[in-house]
Amino acid sequence: MSHREAVTRLIAEIDRYLARLSGPGIAEVRDGIARSNKCPAQTAAKPAPPVCGHLDAALRAMTGADPLRRAIEDIRSDLGWITYDEYPREAIGQRFPRAHAFVSLIGDGGFIPAEDFQLGLFLIAPKTLYRDHFHPAPELYVPLTGPHGWRFGTDGSWHDYEAHIPIWNEPMRVHATLVRDQPFLALYAWTRDVDGIAVVKPAPDWAEIEAGL
Ligand SMILES: [Fe+2]
């Protein structure tokens, strides 16, 4: 299968997968996919950060969406994983910068160009707290592994969300993700305002949570 075919197939599988789901944000993301330029740009694979070693375990843990899993496997050698480096290290903590990676599929840096829209894959290593943060972009996460813990607000309580349960964050909604023994692999999308920077919101219980991982 050529690179171009693999990209086209992956995007088609993501769209087919999203069509199974319901909830806020799904329609916006499918609309963004429909609006993107369907002509895949040729992008060279970039060196991947070490956290990508968790992709094997994440794909093994990914059940219930086999066509999408196979489409990811078919293109994995072309995926240019990078890290999100906008957070000050003292705010996001020492672990997160080396315990996550993401790859853009549609939008800036991705295989397919798009206007103010971003869709990709997000990977977090086990035993990682992605500390509370917020951003101007409305965001959809669809975890492909799970369950993982989420809270929405630094004084909110934690809830486990199973795989394939979409999580829609309105602009500036504070959210945090707790990844325990199983790696976190998710589809993510920012449906507009993709140039807005994400900001960490301090919480008093990070040290306690991280010590328990
Ligand atoms: Fe977010």
Coordinates of N, CA and C in Angstrom, one line a residue, residues 49 51 81-89 92-93 96-103 118 122-123 130 133-137 139 141 188 190 193-200:
P49 N 9.8 10.8 19.4 CA 10.2 10.8 20.8 C 10.1 9.4 21.4
V51 N 8.6 8.1 23.8 CA 7.3 7.6 24.3 C 6.6 6.7 23.3
W81 N 5.8 11.6 15.1 CA 5.4 12.0 16.5 C 6.3 13.1 17.0
I82 N 5.6 14.1 17.6 CA 6.3 15.2 18.3 C 5.7 15.4 19.7
T83 N 6.3 16.4 20.4 CA 5.7 16.7 21.7 C 5.2 18.1 21.7
Y84 N 4.3 18.3 22.6 CA 3.7 19.7 22.8 C 4.6 20.5 23.8
D85 N 5.2 21.5 23.3 CA 6.3 22.1 24.1 C 5.9 23.5 24.6
E86 N 4.7 23.9 24.6 CA 4.3 25.2 25.0 C 4.1 25.4 26.5
Y87 N 4.1 24.3 27.2 CA 3.9 24.5 28.7 C 5.3 24.8 29.4
P88 N 5.3 25.7 30.3 CA 6.5 25.9 31.1 C 6.8 24.6 31.9
R89 N 8.0 24.1 32.0 CA 8.3 22.9 32.6 C 7.9 22.9 34.1
I92 N 3.9 22.2 34.0 CA 3.4 20.9 33.6 C 4.1 19.8 34.3
G93 N 5.2 20.0 34.9 CA 5.9 19.0 35.7 C 7.0 18.3 34.8
F96 N 5.6 14.9 32.2 CA 4.7 15.0 31.0 C 5.5 15.2 29.7
P97 N 6.5 16.2 29.8 CA 7.2 16.4 28.5 C 7.8 15.2 27.9
R98 N 8.2 14.2 28.7 CA 8.9 13.0 28.1 C 7.9 11.8 28.1
A99 N 6.7 12.0 28.5 CA 5.7 10.9 28.6 C 4.5 11.1 27.7
H100 N 4.6 11.9 26.7 CA 3.5 12.1 25.8 C 4.1 12.3 24.4
A101 N 3.3 12.1 23.4 CA 3.6 12.4 22.0 C 2.3 12.5 21.2
F102 N 2.4 13.3 20.2 CA 1.2 13.4 19.3 C 1.6 13.5 17.9
V103 N 0.7 13.2 17.0 CA 1.0 13.3 15.6 C -0.2 13.9 14.9
Q118 N -7.5 20.8 13.3 CA -6.4 19.9 13.6 C -7.0 18.5 14.1
F122 N -3.0 11.0 19.8 CA -2.3 11.5 21.1 C -2.0 10.2 21.9
L123 N -0.7 10.2 22.4 CA -0.3 9.0 23.1 C 0.3 9.5 24.5
Y130 N -1.6 14.0 33.2 CA -1.6 15.1 32.3 C -2.3 16.2 33.1
H133 N -5.4 21.7 32.6 CA -5.0 22.7 31.7 C -6.3 23.2 30.9
F134 N -6.1 24.2 30.1 CA -7.2 24.7 29.3 C -6.7 25.4 28.1
H135 N -7.5 25.6 27.1 CA -7.1 26.3 25.9 C -8.3 26.9 25.1
P136 N -8.1 27.8 24.2 CA -9.2 28.5 23.5 C -9.9 27.5 22.5
A137 N -9.2 26.5 22.0 CA -9.8 25.6 21.0 C -10.8 24.7 21.6
E139 N -12.3 21.1 21.8 CA -11.5 19.9 21.6 C -12.3 18.7 21.8
Y141 N -11.7 14.6 22.4 CA -10.9 13.5 22.6 C -11.7 12.2 22.4
Y188 N -7.6 13.0 18.7 CA -7.9 14.3 19.3 C -8.2 15.2 18.1
W190 N -8.9 19.6 17.4 CA -9.2 21.0 17.8 C -10.0 21.5 16.6
D193 N -9.7 27.8 16.3 CA -8.7 28.5 17.2 C -7.5 27.7 17.5
V194 N -7.0 27.0 16.5 CA -5.9 26.1 16.8 C -4.6 26.8 17.1
D195 N -4.5 28.1 16.9 CA -3.3 28.8 17.2 C -3.2 29.2 18.7
G196 N -4.3 29.1 19.4 CA -4.4 29.4 20.8 C -3.5 28.5 21.7
I197 N -2.8 29.1 22.6 CA -1.9 28.3 23.4 C -2.6 27.6 24.6
A198 N -2.2 26.4 25.0 CA -2.8 25.8 26.1 C -2.0 26.3 27.4
V199 N -2.8 26.4 28.5 CA -2.2 26.9 29.7 C -2.5 26.0 30.9
V200 N -1.6 25.8 31.7 CA -1.7 24.9 32.9 C -2.5 25.6 34.0

